[in-house]
Amino acid sequence: MICIVKIAYPDNRQAKRMVRTQIQARGIHDDGVLEVMSRVPRHRFVPGESTFEAYGDFPLSIGHGQTISQPYMVALMTEELHLRGGERVLEIGTGSGYQTAVLAELAGEIYTVELIPELSERSQKLLEELGYSNIIYRSGDGSLGWPEHAPYDRILVAAAAVTVPRPLTSQLADNGILVIPVGDSRHYQTLLIVRRVGRRLDTRESIGCRFVPLVQKA
Ligand code: SAH
């Protein structure tokens, strides 16, 4: 059974404006992504002192040296996953939990891993409070994926890797899609879209981007 979790949020004018001016204006047209990002209360995912700039066109600090991704980047990465509902998704780098909420609205089951225990606990508490019940949380190193629940239809990595970690591609289902920022610079990377077709991996480059580093053993 496909069960899509849709949370009824109060009308969110700032989120609607953000979608119109930052996301639609830059060419994102996946209706699901636009609709969900017009609704999810991004201001709940940033620390109290940043609430007023939560819908700005930039990443923001969430403490522990980490950031909540820029709204456009969340939209682009989600659109590249081509979610139709029902997918099993692995997310590496829960961070604030904002991207997790967007995924939870559009896919079936989200397995999310966060290295920093305080961030993992904080995002879990908030996402549960908001009513999401299709997210499974883990605090720990996600650079090796989460083999116990593999294969995944989609994998989204929200931190920059030096190379595509092999354990992640091996946990990708046939026809599965992996979205990951990759680059050897600490400052700039390229967003890669990797699709598994049988034993083959097709890799395409999307845009240049800037993410915090993925702590990587693989
Ligand atoms: N999508 C999140 C992005 C958070 S930043 C948001 O918008 O809030 C990336 C996150 O990846 C950070 O919280 C960081 O702690 C986490 N991270 C880095 N390396 C990791 C690893 N090996 N395993 C799990 N999480 C990791």
PDB file of C-alpha atoms and ligand atoms in Angstrom:
ATOM      1  CA  MET A   1       0.000   0.000   0.000  1.00  0.00           C
ATOM      2  CA  ILE A   2       1.311   3.433  -0.880  1.00  0.00           C
ATOM      3  CA  CYS A   3       0.772   5.828   1.981  1.00  0.00           C
ATOM      4  CA  ILE A   4       1.673   9.470   1.411  1.00  0.00           C
ATOM      5  CA  VAL A   5       1.992  11.556   4.531  1.00  0.00           C
ATOM      6  CA  LYS A   6       0.642  15.031   3.947  1.00  0.00           C
ATOM      7  CA  ILE A   7       0.661  17.338   6.909  1.00  0.00           C
ATOM      8  CA  ALA A   8      -1.928  20.121   6.923  1.00  0.00           C
ATOM      9  CA  TYR A   9       0.093  23.214   7.772  1.00  0.00           C
ATOM     10  CA  PRO A  10      -1.362  26.701   8.170  1.00  0.00           C
ATOM     11  CA  ASP A  11      -1.073  28.922   5.100  1.00  0.00           C
ATOM     12  CA  ASN A  12       2.601  29.883   4.740  1.00  0.00           C
ATOM     13  CA  ARG A  13       3.048  33.064   2.702  1.00  0.00           C
ATOM     14  CA  GLN A  14       6.793  33.250   3.176  1.00  0.00           C
ATOM     15  CA  ALA A  15       7.260  29.693   1.936  1.00  0.00           C
ATOM     16  CA  LYS A  16       5.052  30.380  -1.103  1.00  0.00           C
ATOM     17  CA  ARG A  17       7.071  33.476  -1.949  1.00  0.00           C
ATOM     18  CA  MET A  18      10.327  31.535  -1.498  1.00  0.00           C
ATOM     19  CA  VAL A  19       9.091  28.892  -3.938  1.00  0.00           C
ATOM     20  CA  ARG A  20       8.009  31.467  -6.501  1.00  0.00           C
ATOM     21  CA  THR A  21      11.071  33.709  -6.424  1.00  0.00           C
ATOM     22  CA  GLN A  22      13.923  31.289  -5.691  1.00  0.00           C
ATOM     23  CA  ILE A  23      12.778  27.907  -6.930  1.00  0.00           C
ATOM     24  CA  GLN A  24      10.246  28.238  -9.765  1.00  0.00           C
ATOM     25  CA  ALA A  25      12.127  31.254 -11.091  1.00  0.00           C
ATOM     26  CA  ARG A  26      15.248  29.063 -11.465  1.00  0.00           C
ATOM     27  CA  GLY A  27      13.514  26.380 -13.458  1.00  0.00           C
ATOM     28  CA  ILE A  28      12.273  23.784 -10.949  1.00  0.00           C
ATOM     29  CA  HIS A  29       8.866  22.612 -12.127  1.00  0.00           C
ATOM     30  CA  ASP A  30       8.157  19.332 -10.362  1.00  0.00           C
ATOM     31  CA  ASP A  31       4.675  20.030  -8.973  1.00  0.00           C
ATOM     32  CA  GLY A  32       5.191  17.833  -5.913  1.00  0.00           C
ATOM     33  CA  VAL A  33       8.398  19.622  -4.925  1.00  0.00           C
ATOM     34  CA  LEU A  34       6.832  23.072  -5.407  1.00  0.00           C
ATOM     35  CA  GLU A  35       3.698  22.175  -3.465  1.00  0.00           C
ATOM     36  CA  VAL A  36       5.527  20.602  -0.519  1.00  0.00           C
ATOM     37  CA  MET A  37       8.089  23.376  -0.202  1.00  0.00           C
ATOM     38  CA  SER A  38       5.235  25.941  -0.198  1.00  0.00           C
ATOM     39  CA  ARG A  39       3.875  24.228   2.878  1.00  0.00           C
ATOM     40  CA  VAL A  40       6.694  22.888   5.093  1.00  0.00           C
ATOM     41  CA  PRO A  41       7.483  25.480   7.821  1.00  0.00           C
ATOM     42  CA  ARG A  42      11.197  26.027   7.181  1.00  0.00           C
ATOM     43  CA  HIS A  43      11.374  28.502  10.096  1.00  0.00           C
ATOM     44  CA  ARG A  44      10.845  25.610  12.530  1.00  0.00           C
ATOM     45  CA  PHE A  45      14.078  23.967  11.343  1.00  0.00           C
ATOM     46  CA  VAL A  46      16.459  26.876  12.033  1.00  0.00           C
ATOM     47  CA  PRO A  47      17.675  28.057  15.445  1.00  0.00           C
ATOM     48  CA  GLY A  48      15.481  30.697  17.152  1.00  0.00           C
ATOM     49  CA  GLU A  49      17.762  33.656  16.412  1.00  0.00           C
ATOM     50  CA  SER A  50      17.639  32.913  12.640  1.00  0.00           C
ATOM     51  CA  THR A  51      13.861  32.530  12.314  1.00  0.00           C
ATOM     52  CA  PHE A  52      13.506  35.881  10.537  1.00  0.00           C
ATOM     53  CA  GLU A  53      15.862  34.798   7.725  1.00  0.00           C
ATOM     54  CA  ALA A  54      14.680  31.188   7.463  1.00  0.00           C
ATOM     55  CA  TYR A  55      13.197  31.728   3.973  1.00  0.00           C
ATOM     56  CA  GLY A  56      16.240  33.586   2.612  1.00  0.00           C
ATOM     57  CA  ASP A  57      18.105  32.502  -0.510  1.00  0.00           C
ATOM     58  CA  PHE A  58      21.070  30.992   1.375  1.00  0.00           C
ATOM     59  CA  PRO A  59      22.131  28.213   3.733  1.00  0.00           C
ATOM     60  CA  LEU A  60      22.012  29.051   7.464  1.00  0.00           C
ATOM     61  CA  SER A  61      23.961  27.838  10.466  1.00  0.00           C
ATOM     62  CA  ILE A  62      22.226  25.176  12.572  1.00  0.00           C
ATOM     63  CA  GLY A  63      25.043  24.882  15.131  1.00  0.00           C
ATOM     64  CA  HIS A  64      27.855  22.308  15.469  1.00  0.00           C
ATOM     65  CA  GLY A  65      29.538  23.838  12.390  1.00  0.00           C
ATOM     66  CA  GLN A  66      26.708  22.561  10.132  1.00  0.00           C
ATOM     67  CA  THR A  67      24.149  24.278   7.894  1.00  0.00           C
ATOM     68  CA  ILE A  68      20.591  23.876   6.635  1.00  0.00           C
ATOM     69  CA  SER A  69      20.860  23.746   2.827  1.00  0.00           C
ATOM     70  CA  GLN A  70      19.765  26.659   0.639  1.00  0.00           C
ATOM     71  CA  PRO A  71      16.086  26.225  -0.387  1.00  0.00           C
ATOM     72  CA  TYR A  72      16.952  25.999  -4.105  1.00  0.00           C
ATOM     73  CA  MET A  73      19.461  23.211  -3.432  1.00  0.00           C
ATOM     74  CA  VAL A  74      16.849  21.222  -1.489  1.00  0.00           C
ATOM     75  CA  ALA A  75      14.410  21.683  -4.397  1.00  0.00           C
ATOM     76  CA  LEU A  76      16.940  20.711  -7.077  1.00  0.00           C
ATOM     77  CA  MET A  77      18.172  17.603  -5.238  1.00  0.00           C
ATOM     78  CA  THR A  78      14.602  16.500  -4.561  1.00  0.00           C
ATOM     79  CA  GLU A  79      13.513  17.084  -8.166  1.00  0.00           C
ATOM     80  CA  GLU A  80      16.475  15.010  -9.374  1.00  0.00           C
ATOM     81  CA  LEU A  81      15.160  12.070  -7.302  1.00  0.00           C
ATOM     82  CA  HIS A  82      11.938  11.926  -9.402  1.00  0.00           C
ATOM     83  CA  LEU A  83       9.796  10.793  -6.467  1.00  0.00           C
ATOM     84  CA  ARG A  84       6.368   9.412  -7.313  1.00  0.00           C
ATOM     85  CA  GLY A  85       5.379   8.179  -3.826  1.00  0.00           C
ATOM     86  CA  GLY A  86       6.167   4.897  -2.148  1.00  0.00           C
ATOM     87  CA  GLU A  87       9.967   4.948  -2.634  1.00  0.00           C
ATOM     88  CA  ARG A  88      12.380   3.818   0.069  1.00  0.00           C
ATOM     89  CA  VAL A  89      14.856   6.654   0.478  1.00  0.00           C
ATOM     90  CA  LEU A  90      18.186   6.773   2.326  1.00  0.00           C
ATOM     91  CA  GLU A  91      19.276  10.258   3.404  1.00  0.00           C
ATOM     92  CA  ILE A  92      22.817  10.867   4.686  1.00  0.00           C
ATOM     93  CA  GLY A  93      23.142  14.033   6.796  1.00  0.00           C
ATOM     94  CA  THR A  94      19.803  14.718   8.505  1.00  0.00           C
ATOM     95  CA  GLY A  95      21.082  18.059   9.822  1.00  0.00           C
ATOM     96  CA  SER A  96      18.101  20.266  10.617  1.00  0.00           C
ATOM     97  CA  GLY A  97      15.615  17.715   9.281  1.00  0.00           C
ATOM     98  CA  TYR A  98      14.153  20.132   6.693  1.00  0.00           C
ATOM     99  CA  GLN A  99      15.160  18.051   3.655  1.00  0.00           C
ATOM    100  CA  THR A 100      13.956  14.966   5.541  1.00  0.00           C
ATOM    101  CA  ALA A 101      10.480  16.510   5.915  1.00  0.00           C
ATOM    102  CA  VAL A 102      10.337  17.300   2.176  1.00  0.00           C
ATOM    103  CA  LEU A 103      11.325  13.701   1.367  1.00  0.00           C
ATOM    104  CA  ALA A 104       8.841  12.291   3.900  1.00  0.00           C
ATOM    105  CA  GLU A 105       6.020  14.142   2.129  1.00  0.00           C
ATOM    106  CA  LEU A 106       6.941  12.856  -1.331  1.00  0.00           C
ATOM    107  CA  ALA A 107       8.251   9.304  -0.815  1.00  0.00           C
ATOM    108  CA  GLY A 108       7.249   6.192   1.132  1.00  0.00           C
ATOM    109  CA  GLU A 109       9.823   5.535   3.833  1.00  0.00           C
ATOM    110  CA  ILE A 110      12.832   7.658   4.764  1.00  0.00           C
ATOM    111  CA  TYR A 111      15.914   6.196   6.433  1.00  0.00           C
ATOM    112  CA  THR A 112      17.949   9.138   7.678  1.00  0.00           C
ATOM    113  CA  VAL A 113      21.436   9.070   9.201  1.00  0.00           C
ATOM    114  CA  GLU A 114      23.159  11.926  11.060  1.00  0.00           C
ATOM    115  CA  LEU A 115      26.677  11.828  12.479  1.00  0.00           C
ATOM    116  CA  ILE A 116      26.179  14.432  15.229  1.00  0.00           C
ATOM    117  CA  PRO A 117      23.938  12.963  17.981  1.00  0.00           C
ATOM    118  CA  GLU A 118      22.579  16.359  19.130  1.00  0.00           C
ATOM    119  CA  LEU A 119      21.400  17.206  15.583  1.00  0.00           C
ATOM    120  CA  SER A 120      19.906  13.746  15.117  1.00  0.00           C
ATOM    121  CA  GLU A 121      17.963  14.027  18.382  1.00  0.00           C
ATOM    122  CA  ARG A 122      16.815  17.575  17.680  1.00  0.00           C
ATOM    123  CA  SER A 123      15.549  16.839  14.179  1.00  0.00           C
ATOM    124  CA  GLN A 124      13.838  13.619  15.283  1.00  0.00           C
ATOM    125  CA  LYS A 125      12.015  15.454  18.067  1.00  0.00           C
ATOM    126  CA  LEU A 126      10.833  18.192  15.685  1.00  0.00           C
ATOM    127  CA  LEU A 127       9.800  15.846  12.857  1.00  0.00           C
ATOM    128  CA  GLU A 128       7.813  13.708  15.300  1.00  0.00           C
ATOM    129  CA  GLU A 129       6.201  16.789  16.759  1.00  0.00           C
ATOM    130  CA  LEU A 130       5.187  17.892  13.239  1.00  0.00           C
ATOM    131  CA  GLY A 131       3.538  14.498  12.732  1.00  0.00           C
ATOM    132  CA  TYR A 132       5.873  12.559  10.400  1.00  0.00           C
ATOM    133  CA  SER A 133       5.605   8.832  11.031  1.00  0.00           C
ATOM    134  CA  ASN A 134       7.412   7.426   7.965  1.00  0.00           C
ATOM    135  CA  ILE A 135      10.972   8.334   9.011  1.00  0.00           C
ATOM    136  CA  ILE A 136      13.485   5.953  10.599  1.00  0.00           C
ATOM    137  CA  TYR A 137      16.357   7.737  12.354  1.00  0.00           C
ATOM    138  CA  ARG A 138      19.926   6.715  13.065  1.00  0.00           C
ATOM    139  CA  SER A 139      22.699   8.631  14.727  1.00  0.00           C
ATOM    140  CA  GLY A 140      26.072   7.530  13.343  1.00  0.00           C
ATOM    141  CA  ASP A 141      28.339   7.468  10.298  1.00  0.00           C
ATOM    142  CA  GLY A 142      26.345   7.220   7.086  1.00  0.00           C
ATOM    143  CA  SER A 143      29.285   7.207   4.661  1.00  0.00           C
ATOM    144  CA  LEU A 144      28.942   3.414   4.564  1.00  0.00           C
ATOM    145  CA  GLY A 145      25.181   3.690   4.037  1.00  0.00           C
ATOM    146  CA  TRP A 146      22.750   1.646   6.116  1.00  0.00           C
ATOM    147  CA  PRO A 147      23.136  -1.915   4.785  1.00  0.00           C
ATOM    148  CA  GLU A 148      20.468  -3.455   7.051  1.00  0.00           C
ATOM    149  CA  HIS A 149      17.646  -1.763   5.116  1.00  0.00           C
ATOM    150  CA  ALA A 150      19.183  -1.836   1.595  1.00  0.00           C
ATOM    151  CA  PRO A 151      18.430  -1.710  -1.279  1.00  0.00           C
ATOM    152  CA  TYR A 152      17.101   1.848  -1.559  1.00  0.00           C
ATOM    153  CA  ASP A 153      15.180   3.295  -4.497  1.00  0.00           C
ATOM    154  CA  ARG A 154      16.759   6.669  -3.861  1.00  0.00           C
ATOM    155  CA  ILE A 155      19.785   7.940  -1.903  1.00  0.00           C
ATOM    156  CA  LEU A 156      20.380  11.618  -1.111  1.00  0.00           C
ATOM    157  CA  VAL A 157      23.668  12.747   0.425  1.00  0.00           C
ATOM    158  CA  ALA A 158      23.563  16.243   1.942  1.00  0.00           C
ATOM    159  CA  ALA A 159      27.320  16.588   2.577  1.00  0.00           C
ATOM    160  CA  ALA A 160      30.251  16.749   0.153  1.00  0.00           C
ATOM    161  CA  ALA A 161      32.172  13.548  -0.608  1.00  0.00           C
ATOM    162  CA  VAL A 162      35.642  13.339  -2.155  1.00  0.00           C
ATOM    163  CA  THR A 163      34.495  10.437  -4.314  1.00  0.00           C
ATOM    164  CA  VAL A 164      31.191   8.571  -4.591  1.00  0.00           C
ATOM    165  CA  PRO A 165      31.313   6.085  -1.673  1.00  0.00           C
ATOM    166  CA  ARG A 166      31.109   2.565  -3.106  1.00  0.00           C
ATOM    167  CA  PRO A 167      28.924   1.228  -0.259  1.00  0.00           C
ATOM    168  CA  LEU A 168      26.259   3.731  -1.315  1.00  0.00           C
ATOM    169  CA  THR A 169      26.123   2.669  -4.966  1.00  0.00           C
ATOM    170  CA  SER A 170      26.034  -0.973  -3.886  1.00  0.00           C
ATOM    171  CA  GLN A 171      22.963  -0.210  -1.729  1.00  0.00           C
ATOM    172  CA  LEU A 172      21.137   1.385  -4.663  1.00  0.00           C
ATOM    173  CA  ALA A 173      18.275  -0.667  -6.164  1.00  0.00           C
ATOM    174  CA  ASP A 174      18.025  -1.323  -9.900  1.00  0.00           C
ATOM    175  CA  ASN A 175      16.836   1.889 -11.578  1.00  0.00           C
ATOM    176  CA  GLY A 176      17.641   3.668  -8.325  1.00  0.00           C
ATOM    177  CA  ILE A 177      18.981   7.229  -8.230  1.00  0.00           C
ATOM    178  CA  LEU A 178      21.737   8.642  -6.012  1.00  0.00           C
ATOM    179  CA  VAL A 179      22.193  12.411  -5.668  1.00  0.00           C
ATOM    180  CA  ILE A 180      25.493  13.484  -4.116  1.00  0.00           C
ATOM    181  CA  PRO A 181      27.818  16.514  -4.110  1.00  0.00           C
ATOM    182  CA  VAL A 182      31.342  15.357  -5.035  1.00  0.00           C
ATOM    183  CA  GLY A 183      34.609  17.243  -5.283  1.00  0.00           C
ATOM    184  CA  ASP A 184      38.100  17.356  -3.877  1.00  0.00           C
ATOM    185  CA  SER A 185      37.898  21.022  -2.948  1.00  0.00           C
ATOM    186  CA  ARG A 186      36.748  21.936   0.539  1.00  0.00           C
ATOM    187  CA  HIS A 187      34.900  24.859  -1.016  1.00  0.00           C
ATOM    188  CA  TYR A 188      33.208  23.812  -4.252  1.00  0.00           C
ATOM    189  CA  GLN A 189      31.825  20.560  -5.547  1.00  0.00           C
ATOM    190  CA  THR A 190      29.667  19.276  -8.392  1.00  0.00           C
ATOM    191  CA  LEU A 191      26.258  17.745  -7.790  1.00  0.00           C
ATOM    192  CA  LEU A 192      26.319  14.253  -9.329  1.00  0.00           C
ATOM    193  CA  ILE A 193      23.261  12.242 -10.322  1.00  0.00           C
ATOM    194  CA  VAL A 194      24.022   8.516 -10.434  1.00  0.00           C
ATOM    195  CA  ARG A 195      21.503   6.035 -11.818  1.00  0.00           C
ATOM    196  CA  ARG A 196      21.867   2.272 -11.495  1.00  0.00           C
ATOM    197  CA  VAL A 197      20.855   0.386 -14.624  1.00  0.00           C
ATOM    198  CA  GLY A 198      21.432  -3.271 -13.827  1.00  0.00           C
ATOM    199  CA  ARG A 199      25.137  -3.550 -13.017  1.00  0.00           C
ATOM    200  CA  ARG A 200      25.947  -0.312 -14.792  1.00  0.00           C
ATOM    201  CA  LEU A 201      26.101   3.125 -13.143  1.00  0.00           C
ATOM    202  CA  ASP A 202      25.250   6.142 -15.320  1.00  0.00           C
ATOM    203  CA  THR A 203      26.608   9.362 -13.886  1.00  0.00           C
ATOM    204  CA  ARG A 204      25.574  12.858 -14.904  1.00  0.00           C
ATOM    205  CA  GLU A 205      26.861  16.201 -13.650  1.00  0.00           C
ATOM    206  CA  SER A 206      24.318  18.762 -12.477  1.00  0.00           C
ATOM    207  CA  ILE A 207      25.372  22.155 -11.114  1.00  0.00           C
ATOM    208  CA  GLY A 208      28.292  23.418  -9.038  1.00  0.00           C
ATOM    209  CA  CYS A 209      27.497  23.560  -5.337  1.00  0.00           C
ATOM    210  CA  ARG A 210      28.904  24.102  -1.890  1.00  0.00           C
ATOM    211  CA  PHE A 211      28.310  21.694   0.997  1.00  0.00           C
ATOM    212  CA  VAL A 212      29.860  20.914   4.370  1.00  0.00           C
ATOM    213  CA  PRO A 213      32.191  17.887   4.149  1.00  0.00           C
ATOM    214  CA  LEU A 214      30.923  14.332   4.488  1.00  0.00           C
ATOM    215  CA  VAL A 215      32.978  12.643   7.188  1.00  0.00           C
ATOM    216  CA  GLN A 216      34.102   9.693   5.112  1.00  0.00           C
ATOM    217  CA  LYS A 217      35.709   6.361   5.902  1.00  0.00           C
ATOM    218  CA  ALA A 218      34.855   4.693   2.610  1.00  0.00           C
TER     219      ALA A 218
HETATM  220  N1  SAH B   1      19.868  18.573   4.484  1.00  0.00           N
HETATM  221  C1  SAH B   1      20.418  19.056   5.726  1.00  0.00           C
HETATM  222  C2  SAH B   1      21.890  19.347   5.504  1.00  0.00           C
HETATM  223  C3  SAH B   1      22.669  19.336   6.751  1.00  0.00           C
HETATM  224  S1  SAH B   1      24.381  19.678   6.501  1.00  0.00           S
HETATM  225  C4  SAH B   1      19.666  20.325   6.090  1.00  0.00           C
HETATM  226  O1  SAH B   1      19.232  21.016   5.170  1.00  0.00           O
HETATM  227  O2  SAH B   1      19.546  20.648   7.270  1.00  0.00           O
HETATM  228  C5  SAH B   1      25.029  18.064   6.326  1.00  0.00           C
HETATM  229  C6  SAH B   1      24.912  17.159   7.523  1.00  0.00           C
HETATM  230  O3  SAH B   1      25.667  15.978   7.225  1.00  0.00           O
HETATM  231  C7  SAH B   1      25.526  17.708   8.823  1.00  0.00           C
HETATM  232  O4  SAH B   1      24.533  17.733   9.807  1.00  0.00           O
HETATM  233  C8  SAH B   1      26.645  16.723   9.162  1.00  0.00           C
HETATM  234  O5  SAH B   1      26.785  16.499  10.551  1.00  0.00           O
HETATM  235  C9  SAH B   1      26.196  15.466   8.443  1.00  0.00           C
HETATM  236  N2  SAH B   1      27.253  14.499   8.128  1.00  0.00           N
HETATM  237  C10 SAH B   1      28.517  14.734   7.716  1.00  0.00           C
HETATM  238  N3  SAH B   1      29.182  13.562   7.532  1.00  0.00           N
HETATM  239  C11 SAH B   1      28.299  12.576   7.847  1.00  0.00           C
HETATM  240  C12 SAH B   1      28.395  11.150   7.864  1.00  0.00           C
HETATM  241  N4  SAH B   1      29.496  10.508   7.516  1.00  0.00           N
HETATM  242  N5  SAH B   1      27.303  10.453   8.234  1.00  0.00           N
HETATM  243  C13 SAH B   1      26.144  11.086   8.600  1.00  0.00           C
HETATM  244  N6  SAH B   1      26.007  12.426   8.598  1.00  0.00           N
HETATM  245  C14 SAH B   1      27.071  13.158   8.230  1.00  0.00           C
END
